[in-house]
Coordinates of C-alpha atoms and ligand atoms in Angstrom, one line a residue:
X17 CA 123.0 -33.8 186.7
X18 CA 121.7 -32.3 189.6
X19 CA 123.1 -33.8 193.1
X20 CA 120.4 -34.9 195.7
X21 CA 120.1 -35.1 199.3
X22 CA 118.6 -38.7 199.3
X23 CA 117.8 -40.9 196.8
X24 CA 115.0 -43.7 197.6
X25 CA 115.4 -47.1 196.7
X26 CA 114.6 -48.7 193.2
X27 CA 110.7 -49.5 192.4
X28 CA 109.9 -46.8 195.3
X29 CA 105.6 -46.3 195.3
X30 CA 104.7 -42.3 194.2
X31 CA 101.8 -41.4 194.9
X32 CA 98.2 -40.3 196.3
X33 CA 95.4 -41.8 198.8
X34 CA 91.5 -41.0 198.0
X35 CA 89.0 -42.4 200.2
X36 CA 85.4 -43.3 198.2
X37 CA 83.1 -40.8 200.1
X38 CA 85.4 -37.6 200.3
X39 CA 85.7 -37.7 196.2
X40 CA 82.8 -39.3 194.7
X41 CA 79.8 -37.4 195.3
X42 CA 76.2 -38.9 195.6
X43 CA 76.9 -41.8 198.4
X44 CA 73.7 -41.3 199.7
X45 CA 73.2 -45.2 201.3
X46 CA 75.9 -44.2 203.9
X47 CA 75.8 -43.7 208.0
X48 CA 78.0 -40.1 206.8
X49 CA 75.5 -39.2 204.5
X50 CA 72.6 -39.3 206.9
X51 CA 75.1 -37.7 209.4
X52 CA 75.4 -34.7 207.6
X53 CA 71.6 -33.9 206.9
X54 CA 71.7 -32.7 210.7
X55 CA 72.1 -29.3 211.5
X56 CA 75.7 -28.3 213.5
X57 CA 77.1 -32.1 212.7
X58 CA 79.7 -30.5 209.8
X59 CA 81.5 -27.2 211.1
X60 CA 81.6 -25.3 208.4
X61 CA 78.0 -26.4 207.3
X62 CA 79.1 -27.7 204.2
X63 CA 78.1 -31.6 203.1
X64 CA 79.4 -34.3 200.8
X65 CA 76.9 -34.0 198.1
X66 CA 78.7 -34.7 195.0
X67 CA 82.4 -33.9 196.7
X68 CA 84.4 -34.1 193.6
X69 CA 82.4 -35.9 191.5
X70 CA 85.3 -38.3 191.6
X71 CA 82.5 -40.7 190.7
X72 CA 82.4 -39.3 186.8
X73 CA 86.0 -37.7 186.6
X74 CA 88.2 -40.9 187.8
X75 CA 89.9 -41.3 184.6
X76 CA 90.6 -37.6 184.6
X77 CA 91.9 -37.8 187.9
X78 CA 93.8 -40.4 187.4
X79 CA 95.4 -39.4 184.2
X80 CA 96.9 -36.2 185.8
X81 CA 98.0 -38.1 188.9
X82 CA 100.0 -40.0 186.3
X83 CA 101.5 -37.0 184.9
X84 CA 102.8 -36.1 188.2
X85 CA 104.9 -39.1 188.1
X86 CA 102.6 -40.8 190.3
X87 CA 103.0 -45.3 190.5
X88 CA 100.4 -46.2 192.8
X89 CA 97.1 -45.0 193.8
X90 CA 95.3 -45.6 197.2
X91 CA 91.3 -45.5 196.4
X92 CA 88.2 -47.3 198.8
X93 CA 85.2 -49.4 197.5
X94 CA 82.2 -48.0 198.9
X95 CA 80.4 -50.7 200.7
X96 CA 77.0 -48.8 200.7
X97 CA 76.9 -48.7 197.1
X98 CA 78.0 -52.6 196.3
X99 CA 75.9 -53.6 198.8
X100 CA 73.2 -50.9 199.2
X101 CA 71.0 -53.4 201.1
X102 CA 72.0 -56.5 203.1
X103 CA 72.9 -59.7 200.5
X104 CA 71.6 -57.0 197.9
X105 CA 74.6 -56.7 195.5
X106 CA 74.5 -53.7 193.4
X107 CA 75.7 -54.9 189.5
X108 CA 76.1 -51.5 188.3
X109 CA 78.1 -50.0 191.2
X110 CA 79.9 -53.6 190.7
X111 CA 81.0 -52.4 187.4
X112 CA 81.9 -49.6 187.7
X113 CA 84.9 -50.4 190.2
X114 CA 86.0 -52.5 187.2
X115 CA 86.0 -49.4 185.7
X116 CA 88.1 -47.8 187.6
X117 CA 90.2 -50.1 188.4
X118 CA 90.5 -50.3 184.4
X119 CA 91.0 -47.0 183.9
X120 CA 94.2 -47.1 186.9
X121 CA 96.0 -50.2 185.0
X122 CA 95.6 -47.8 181.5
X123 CA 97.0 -44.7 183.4
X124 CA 100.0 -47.3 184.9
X125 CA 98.9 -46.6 188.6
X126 CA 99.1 -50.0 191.0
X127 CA 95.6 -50.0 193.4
X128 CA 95.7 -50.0 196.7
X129 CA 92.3 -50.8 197.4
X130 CA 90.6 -49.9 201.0
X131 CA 87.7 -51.9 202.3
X132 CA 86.4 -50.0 205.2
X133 CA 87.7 -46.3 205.5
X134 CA 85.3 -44.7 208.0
X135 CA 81.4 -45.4 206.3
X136 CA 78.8 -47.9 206.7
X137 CA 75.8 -48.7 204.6
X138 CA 72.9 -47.8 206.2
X139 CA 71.8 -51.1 207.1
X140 CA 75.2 -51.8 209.3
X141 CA 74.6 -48.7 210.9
X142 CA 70.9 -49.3 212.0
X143 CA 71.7 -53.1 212.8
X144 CA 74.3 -51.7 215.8
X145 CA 77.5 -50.8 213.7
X146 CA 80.5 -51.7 214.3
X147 CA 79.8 -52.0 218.5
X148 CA 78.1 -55.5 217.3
X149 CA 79.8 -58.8 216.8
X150 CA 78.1 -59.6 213.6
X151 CA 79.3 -56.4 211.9
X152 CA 82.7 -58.3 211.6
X153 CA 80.8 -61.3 210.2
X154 CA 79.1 -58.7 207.7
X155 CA 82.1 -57.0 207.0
X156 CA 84.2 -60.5 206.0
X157 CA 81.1 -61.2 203.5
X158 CA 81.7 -57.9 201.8
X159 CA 85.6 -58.7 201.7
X160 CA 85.5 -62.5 200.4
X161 CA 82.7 -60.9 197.9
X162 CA 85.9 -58.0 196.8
X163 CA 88.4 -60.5 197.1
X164 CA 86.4 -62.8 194.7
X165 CA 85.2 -60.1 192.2
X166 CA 88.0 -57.6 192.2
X167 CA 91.3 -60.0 193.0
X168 CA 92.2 -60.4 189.4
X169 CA 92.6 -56.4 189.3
X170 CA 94.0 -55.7 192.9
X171 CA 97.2 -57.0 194.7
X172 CA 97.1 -54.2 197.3
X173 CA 94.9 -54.1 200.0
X174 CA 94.3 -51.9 203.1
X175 CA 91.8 -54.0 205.4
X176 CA 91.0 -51.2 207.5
X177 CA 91.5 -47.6 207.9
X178 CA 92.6 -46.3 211.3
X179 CA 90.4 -48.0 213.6
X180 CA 91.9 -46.3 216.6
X181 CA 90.4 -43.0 214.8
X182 CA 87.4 -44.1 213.8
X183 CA 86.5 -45.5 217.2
X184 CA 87.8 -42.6 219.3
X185 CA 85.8 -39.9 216.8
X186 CA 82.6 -41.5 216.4
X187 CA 82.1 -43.2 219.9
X188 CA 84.0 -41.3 222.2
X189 CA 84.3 -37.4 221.1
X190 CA 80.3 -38.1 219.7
X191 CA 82.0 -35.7 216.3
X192 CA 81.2 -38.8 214.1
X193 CA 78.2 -40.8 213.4
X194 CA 76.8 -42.6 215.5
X195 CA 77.6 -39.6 217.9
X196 CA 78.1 -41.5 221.1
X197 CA 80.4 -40.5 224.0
X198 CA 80.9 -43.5 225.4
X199 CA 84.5 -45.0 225.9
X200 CA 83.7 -48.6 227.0
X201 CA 81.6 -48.2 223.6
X202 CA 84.9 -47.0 222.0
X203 CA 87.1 -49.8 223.1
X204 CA 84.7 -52.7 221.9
X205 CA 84.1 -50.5 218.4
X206 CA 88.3 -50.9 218.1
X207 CA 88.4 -54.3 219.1
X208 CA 85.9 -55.3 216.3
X209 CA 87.9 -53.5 214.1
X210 CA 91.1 -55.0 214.8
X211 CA 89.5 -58.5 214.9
X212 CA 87.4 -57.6 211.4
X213 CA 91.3 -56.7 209.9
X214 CA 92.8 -59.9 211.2
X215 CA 90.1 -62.0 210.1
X216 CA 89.7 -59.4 206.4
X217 CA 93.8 -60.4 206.2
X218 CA 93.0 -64.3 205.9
X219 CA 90.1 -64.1 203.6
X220 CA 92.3 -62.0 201.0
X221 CA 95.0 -64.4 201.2
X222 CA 92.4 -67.6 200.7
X223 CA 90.5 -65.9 198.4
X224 CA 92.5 -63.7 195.6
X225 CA 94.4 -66.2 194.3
X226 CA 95.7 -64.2 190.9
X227 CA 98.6 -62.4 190.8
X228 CA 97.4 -59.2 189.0
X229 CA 100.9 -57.8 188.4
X230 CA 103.0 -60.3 188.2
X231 CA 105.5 -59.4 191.1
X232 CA 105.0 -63.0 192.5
X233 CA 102.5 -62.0 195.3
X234 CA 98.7 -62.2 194.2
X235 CA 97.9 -60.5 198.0
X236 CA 99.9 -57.8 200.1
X237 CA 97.1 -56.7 202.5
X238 CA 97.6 -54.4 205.4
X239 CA 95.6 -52.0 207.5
X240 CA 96.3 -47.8 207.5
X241 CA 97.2 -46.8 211.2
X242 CA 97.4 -43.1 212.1
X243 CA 100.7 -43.1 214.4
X244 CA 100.8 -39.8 215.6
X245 CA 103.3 -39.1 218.4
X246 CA 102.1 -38.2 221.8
X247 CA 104.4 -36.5 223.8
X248 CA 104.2 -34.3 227.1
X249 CA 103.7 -31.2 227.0
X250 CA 105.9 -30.1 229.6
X251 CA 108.6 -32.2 229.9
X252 CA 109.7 -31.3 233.7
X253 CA 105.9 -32.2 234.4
X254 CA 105.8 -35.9 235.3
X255 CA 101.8 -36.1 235.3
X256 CA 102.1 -34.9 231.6
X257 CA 104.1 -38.0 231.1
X258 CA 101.8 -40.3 232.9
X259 CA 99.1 -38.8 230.3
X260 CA 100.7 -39.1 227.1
X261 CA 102.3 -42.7 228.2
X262 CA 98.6 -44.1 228.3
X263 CA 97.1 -42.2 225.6
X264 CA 99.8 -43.4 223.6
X265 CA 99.1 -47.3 225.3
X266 CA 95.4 -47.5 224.1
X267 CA 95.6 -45.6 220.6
X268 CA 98.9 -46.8 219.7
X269 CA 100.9 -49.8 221.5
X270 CA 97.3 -52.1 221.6
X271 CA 96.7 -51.7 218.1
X272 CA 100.7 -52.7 216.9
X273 CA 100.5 -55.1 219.8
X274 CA 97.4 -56.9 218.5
X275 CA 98.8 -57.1 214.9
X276 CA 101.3 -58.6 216.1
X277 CA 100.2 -61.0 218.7
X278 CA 96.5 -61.6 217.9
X279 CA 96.2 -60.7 221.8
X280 CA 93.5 -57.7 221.7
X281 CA 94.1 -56.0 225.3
X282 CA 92.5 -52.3 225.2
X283 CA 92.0 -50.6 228.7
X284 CA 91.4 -46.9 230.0
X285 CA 91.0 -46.1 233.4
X286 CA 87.7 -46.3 235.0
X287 CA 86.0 -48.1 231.7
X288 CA 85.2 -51.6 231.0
X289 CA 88.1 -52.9 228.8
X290 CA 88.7 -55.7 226.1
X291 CA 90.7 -58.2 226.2
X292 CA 90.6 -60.9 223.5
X293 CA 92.5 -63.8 221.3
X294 CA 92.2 -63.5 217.7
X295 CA 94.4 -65.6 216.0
X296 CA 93.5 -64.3 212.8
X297 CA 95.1 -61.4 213.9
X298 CA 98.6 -62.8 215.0
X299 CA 101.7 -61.2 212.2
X300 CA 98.7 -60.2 210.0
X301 CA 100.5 -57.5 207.9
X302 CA 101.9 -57.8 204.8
X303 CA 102.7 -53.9 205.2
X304 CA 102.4 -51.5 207.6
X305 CA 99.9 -48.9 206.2
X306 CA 101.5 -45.6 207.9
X307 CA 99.1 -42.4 208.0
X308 CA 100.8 -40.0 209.6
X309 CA 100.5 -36.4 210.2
X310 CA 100.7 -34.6 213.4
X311 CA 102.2 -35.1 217.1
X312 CA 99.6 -33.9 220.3
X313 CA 101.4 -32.3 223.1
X314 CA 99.7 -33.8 226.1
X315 CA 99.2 -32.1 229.0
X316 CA 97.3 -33.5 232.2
X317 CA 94.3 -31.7 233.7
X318 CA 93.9 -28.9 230.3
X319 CA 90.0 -28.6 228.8
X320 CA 91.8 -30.2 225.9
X321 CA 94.6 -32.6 226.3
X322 CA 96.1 -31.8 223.3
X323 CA 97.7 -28.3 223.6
X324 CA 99.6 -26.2 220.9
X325 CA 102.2 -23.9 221.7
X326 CA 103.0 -20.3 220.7
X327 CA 105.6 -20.1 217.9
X328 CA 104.7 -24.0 216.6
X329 CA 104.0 -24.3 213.0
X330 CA 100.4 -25.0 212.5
X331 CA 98.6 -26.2 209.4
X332 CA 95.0 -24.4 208.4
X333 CA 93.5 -27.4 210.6
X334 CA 95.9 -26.3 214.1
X335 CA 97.9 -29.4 214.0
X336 CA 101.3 -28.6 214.5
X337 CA 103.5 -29.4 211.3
X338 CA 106.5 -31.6 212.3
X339 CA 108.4 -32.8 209.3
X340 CA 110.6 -35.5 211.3
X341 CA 107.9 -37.0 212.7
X342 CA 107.2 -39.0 209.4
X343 CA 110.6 -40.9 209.6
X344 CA 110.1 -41.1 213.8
X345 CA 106.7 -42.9 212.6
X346 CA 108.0 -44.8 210.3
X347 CA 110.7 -46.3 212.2
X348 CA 108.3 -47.0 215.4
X349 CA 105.8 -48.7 213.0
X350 CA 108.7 -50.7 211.0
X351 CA 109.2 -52.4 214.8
X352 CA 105.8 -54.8 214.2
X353 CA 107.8 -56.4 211.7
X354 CA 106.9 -55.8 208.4
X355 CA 107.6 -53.1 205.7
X356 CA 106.1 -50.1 205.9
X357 CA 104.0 -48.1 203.0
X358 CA 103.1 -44.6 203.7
X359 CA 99.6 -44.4 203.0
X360 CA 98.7 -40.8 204.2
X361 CA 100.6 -38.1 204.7
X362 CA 100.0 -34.6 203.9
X363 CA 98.8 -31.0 205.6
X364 CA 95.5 -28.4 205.2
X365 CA 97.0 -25.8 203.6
X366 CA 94.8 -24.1 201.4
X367 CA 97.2 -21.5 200.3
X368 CA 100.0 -23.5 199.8
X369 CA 102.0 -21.9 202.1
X370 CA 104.2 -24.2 203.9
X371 CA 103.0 -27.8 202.2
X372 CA 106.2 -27.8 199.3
X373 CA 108.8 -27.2 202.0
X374 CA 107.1 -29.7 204.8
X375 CA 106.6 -32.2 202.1
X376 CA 110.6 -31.9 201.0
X377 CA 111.4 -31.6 204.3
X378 CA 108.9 -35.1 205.4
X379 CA 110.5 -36.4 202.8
X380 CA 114.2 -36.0 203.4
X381 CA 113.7 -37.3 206.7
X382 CA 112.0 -40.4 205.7
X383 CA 114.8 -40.8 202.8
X384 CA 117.5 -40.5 205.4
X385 CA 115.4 -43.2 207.5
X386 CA 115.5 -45.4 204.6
X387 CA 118.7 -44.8 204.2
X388 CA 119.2 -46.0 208.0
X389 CA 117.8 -49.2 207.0
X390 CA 114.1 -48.8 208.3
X391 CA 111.9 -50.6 205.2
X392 CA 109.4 -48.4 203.4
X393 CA 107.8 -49.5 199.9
X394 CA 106.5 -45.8 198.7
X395 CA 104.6 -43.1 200.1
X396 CA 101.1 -41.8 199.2
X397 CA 100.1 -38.3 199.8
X398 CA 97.0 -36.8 201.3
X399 CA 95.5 -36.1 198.9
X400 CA 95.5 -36.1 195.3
X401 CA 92.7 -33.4 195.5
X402 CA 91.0 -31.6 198.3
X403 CA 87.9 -33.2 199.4
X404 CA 85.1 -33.7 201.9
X405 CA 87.3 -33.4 205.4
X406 CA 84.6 -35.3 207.1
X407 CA 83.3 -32.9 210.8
X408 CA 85.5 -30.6 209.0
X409 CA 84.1 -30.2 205.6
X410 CA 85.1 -29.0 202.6
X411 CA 87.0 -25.9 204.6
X412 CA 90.0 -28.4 205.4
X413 CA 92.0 -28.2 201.8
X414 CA 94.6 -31.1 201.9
X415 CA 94.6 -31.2 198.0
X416 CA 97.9 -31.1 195.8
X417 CA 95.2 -29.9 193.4
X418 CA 92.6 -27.2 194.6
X419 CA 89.0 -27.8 194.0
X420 CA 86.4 -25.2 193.6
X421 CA 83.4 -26.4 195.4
X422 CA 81.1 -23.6 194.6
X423 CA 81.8 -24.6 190.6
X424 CA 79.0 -27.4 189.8
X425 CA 82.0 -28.9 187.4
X426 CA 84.4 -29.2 190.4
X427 CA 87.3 -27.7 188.6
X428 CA 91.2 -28.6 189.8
X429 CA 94.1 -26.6 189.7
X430 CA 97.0 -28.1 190.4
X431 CA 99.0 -26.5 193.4
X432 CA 102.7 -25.7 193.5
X433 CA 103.0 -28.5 196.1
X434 CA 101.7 -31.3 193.0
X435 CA 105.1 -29.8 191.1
X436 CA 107.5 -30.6 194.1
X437 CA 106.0 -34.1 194.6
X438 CA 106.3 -34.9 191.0
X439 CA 109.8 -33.8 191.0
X440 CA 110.9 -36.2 193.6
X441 CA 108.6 -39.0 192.2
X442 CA 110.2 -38.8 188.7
X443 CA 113.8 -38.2 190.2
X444 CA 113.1 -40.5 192.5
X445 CA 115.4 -38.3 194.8
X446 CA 115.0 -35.1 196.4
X447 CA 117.4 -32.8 194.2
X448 CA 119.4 -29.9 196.2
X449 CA 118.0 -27.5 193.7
X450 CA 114.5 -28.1 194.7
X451 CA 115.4 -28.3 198.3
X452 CA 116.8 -25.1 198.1
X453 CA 113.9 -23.4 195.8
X454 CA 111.4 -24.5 198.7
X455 CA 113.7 -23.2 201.3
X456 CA 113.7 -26.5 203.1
X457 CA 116.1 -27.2 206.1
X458 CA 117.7 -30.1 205.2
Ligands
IFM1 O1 90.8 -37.2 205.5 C1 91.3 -38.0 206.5 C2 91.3 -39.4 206.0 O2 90.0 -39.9 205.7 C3 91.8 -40.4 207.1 N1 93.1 -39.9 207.6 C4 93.3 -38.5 207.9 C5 92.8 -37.6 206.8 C6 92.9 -36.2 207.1 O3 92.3 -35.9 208.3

């Protein structure tokens, strides 16, 4: 038997995260959608259009992601296409998330369902979106309405997905719809968010009342937060410091802090902040939904904060590649007090270049964390196949399977990296030998 270099603990989750608009093709009742049809919005020019076509090939997809050893499978429900119109329930888009969700119990893959990862129907979106009050009201209809339908199937759920992202991106940079640059916007857009989890969290738990897997627990819910690490950029500069200490404050410590406390206080210099109670909000995790994937050197007073230096691994996207940050991650987000579940994690790399040793290497950090004590239930790549990178478009390949968007059929072909990751999922372990065949440092 082959010795490994850690071993993760018994009943571990393996496996991938999918959101509904980067795979499915056709989600044409969407703010992204309508987004894309301008000219300049998507770098490389590219659009969703039928992405994967996800939408046909789900049982496909899913079966191969069980080969690969894969438990668990991290997948959204579109709002825009239950609901393609307000109170307006769609029957046959209804269905065919049973479907799915059918077809994921045959191929012995637990759902982790998402509710809100980054689109809005059309009629959110042209109401105000998420920078109005009664989005959160609208939202918490579509969740009691999933919670209600879809509960006998799902245990799982992620509330939200990265609301610090989504706000910053889409209201702040102006790269996402609804385009804005307005931070005060920003901040309200992230407090809604965090106040729309927190109030999503008690609806699930009143509302799915069967206990689809009998484990005990008919609801786990928990949001995604992308934790990157922000760190100065010159460590002998002190204004560097100052930077990455309140970047961190707002995008970071505010969002663990409200999950925690139900106190929503989000602030940046020179804008109008929030501060709010939600008691919805206070210890509203079952787990800590970790994405993680990069750290920003910040520097103070550069065009771009967030510098890169000579001689840094970079993936195809120019975020530096830094293996140990997964476990640092982990073990910061492990401090709000519940267990933490990876639920993104993974590089561009088109060419496969450096993804099977940063994943081994990710991944012996995080084992050794474990290991330490910090509490993770599984991990969940990024992604199962590449798919529409959003601003980025199809150019951004975070697939452990290629596609080939110029094929009509969507082919995949499984990357080297899908081998490793299926290794360690069916081993459970990270073996020497495959350490060693990926060259990792470990
Ligand atoms: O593709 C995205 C995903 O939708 C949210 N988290 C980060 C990924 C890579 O950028």
């Amino acid at each position: 038997m082959s010795q490994s270099v850690c071993r993760f603990p018994a009943g571990f989750f393996w496996g991938a995260a999918t959101s509904a608009h980067q795979v499915e093709g056709g989600n044409r009742w969407n703010d992204w959608w309508r987004f894309e049809q301008r000219p300049g919005a998507i770098r490389d020019g590219t659009a969703s259009g039928d992405a994967c076509r996800h939408w046909e090939r789900f049982d496909q997809d899913f079966a191969r992601a069980r080969g690969y050893g894969h438990t668990m499978h991290r997948l959204s429900l579109e709002w825009s296409r239950i609901e393609p119109a307000r109170g307006r329930r769609d029957g046959a888009a209804i269905a065919h998330y049973h479907e799915v969700l059918a077809s994921l119990r045959r191929h012995g893959l637990v759902p982790l369902v998402t509710l809100h990862h980054f689109t809005n129907p059309l009629w959110i979106a042209d109401a105000g979106g998420w920078e109005e009050r009664a989005t959160v009201d609208r939202f918490c209809d579509f969740v009691r309405f999933c919670a209600r339908e879809y509960g006998g199937e799902v245990d799982w759920w992620c509330t939200v997905n990265e609301p610090e992202v989504y706000a910053f991106r889409a209201y702040s940079e102006g790269v996402w719809p609804p385009a804005k640059r307005d931070d005060g916007a920003a901040l309200a857009v992230m407090a809604n968010l965090l106040e729309a989890h927190g109030r999503a969290y008690r609806i699930l738990h009143e509302e799915d009342r069967v206990d689809a897997d009998g484990d005990g627990q008919a609801v786990r819910a928990g949001f995604a937060k992308h934790l990157v690490q922000l760190v100065p950029d010159r460590w002998w500069m002190p204004l560097d410091a100052l930077r990455a200490r309140a970047e961190d404050a707002v995008f970071n410590q505010a969002v663990m802090r409200a999950v925690v406390s139900g106190e929503i206080r989000l602030g940046i210099p020179g804008v109008k902040g929030v501060r709010r109670r939600v008691p919805e909000l206070e210890r509203s995790l079952d787990f800590f939904g970790l994405n993680y994937y990069t750290r920003w050197r910040v520097r103070m007073f550069a065009p771009d904060p967030h510098v890169t230096r000579r001689g840094v691994p970079l993936n195809d996207l120019g975020w530096e590649v830094w293996p140990r940050g997964l476990a640092a991650a982990a073990q910061r987000a492990a401090a709000c007090g519940a267990p933490v579940l990876v639920t993104e994690h993974g590089f561009a790399d088109a060419a496969d270049k450096f993804r099977p040793r940063a994943v081994v290497e990710s991944l012996v950090h995080l084992g050794r964390a474990i290991e330490r004590g910090t509490p993770v239930l599984g991990y969940l790549h990024w992604s199962l196949m590449d798919n529409f990178e959003w601003a980025d478009g199809t150019r951004a390949r975070f697939g452990l399977e290629r596609v080939d968007f110029d094929d009509p059929a969507r082919p995949r072909t499984p990357r080297a990296s899908a081998g490793v990751l299926a290794r360690i999922a069916r081993a459970n372990a990270v073996e020497r030998t495959l350490a060693a065949e990926v060259g990792a440092r470990v």
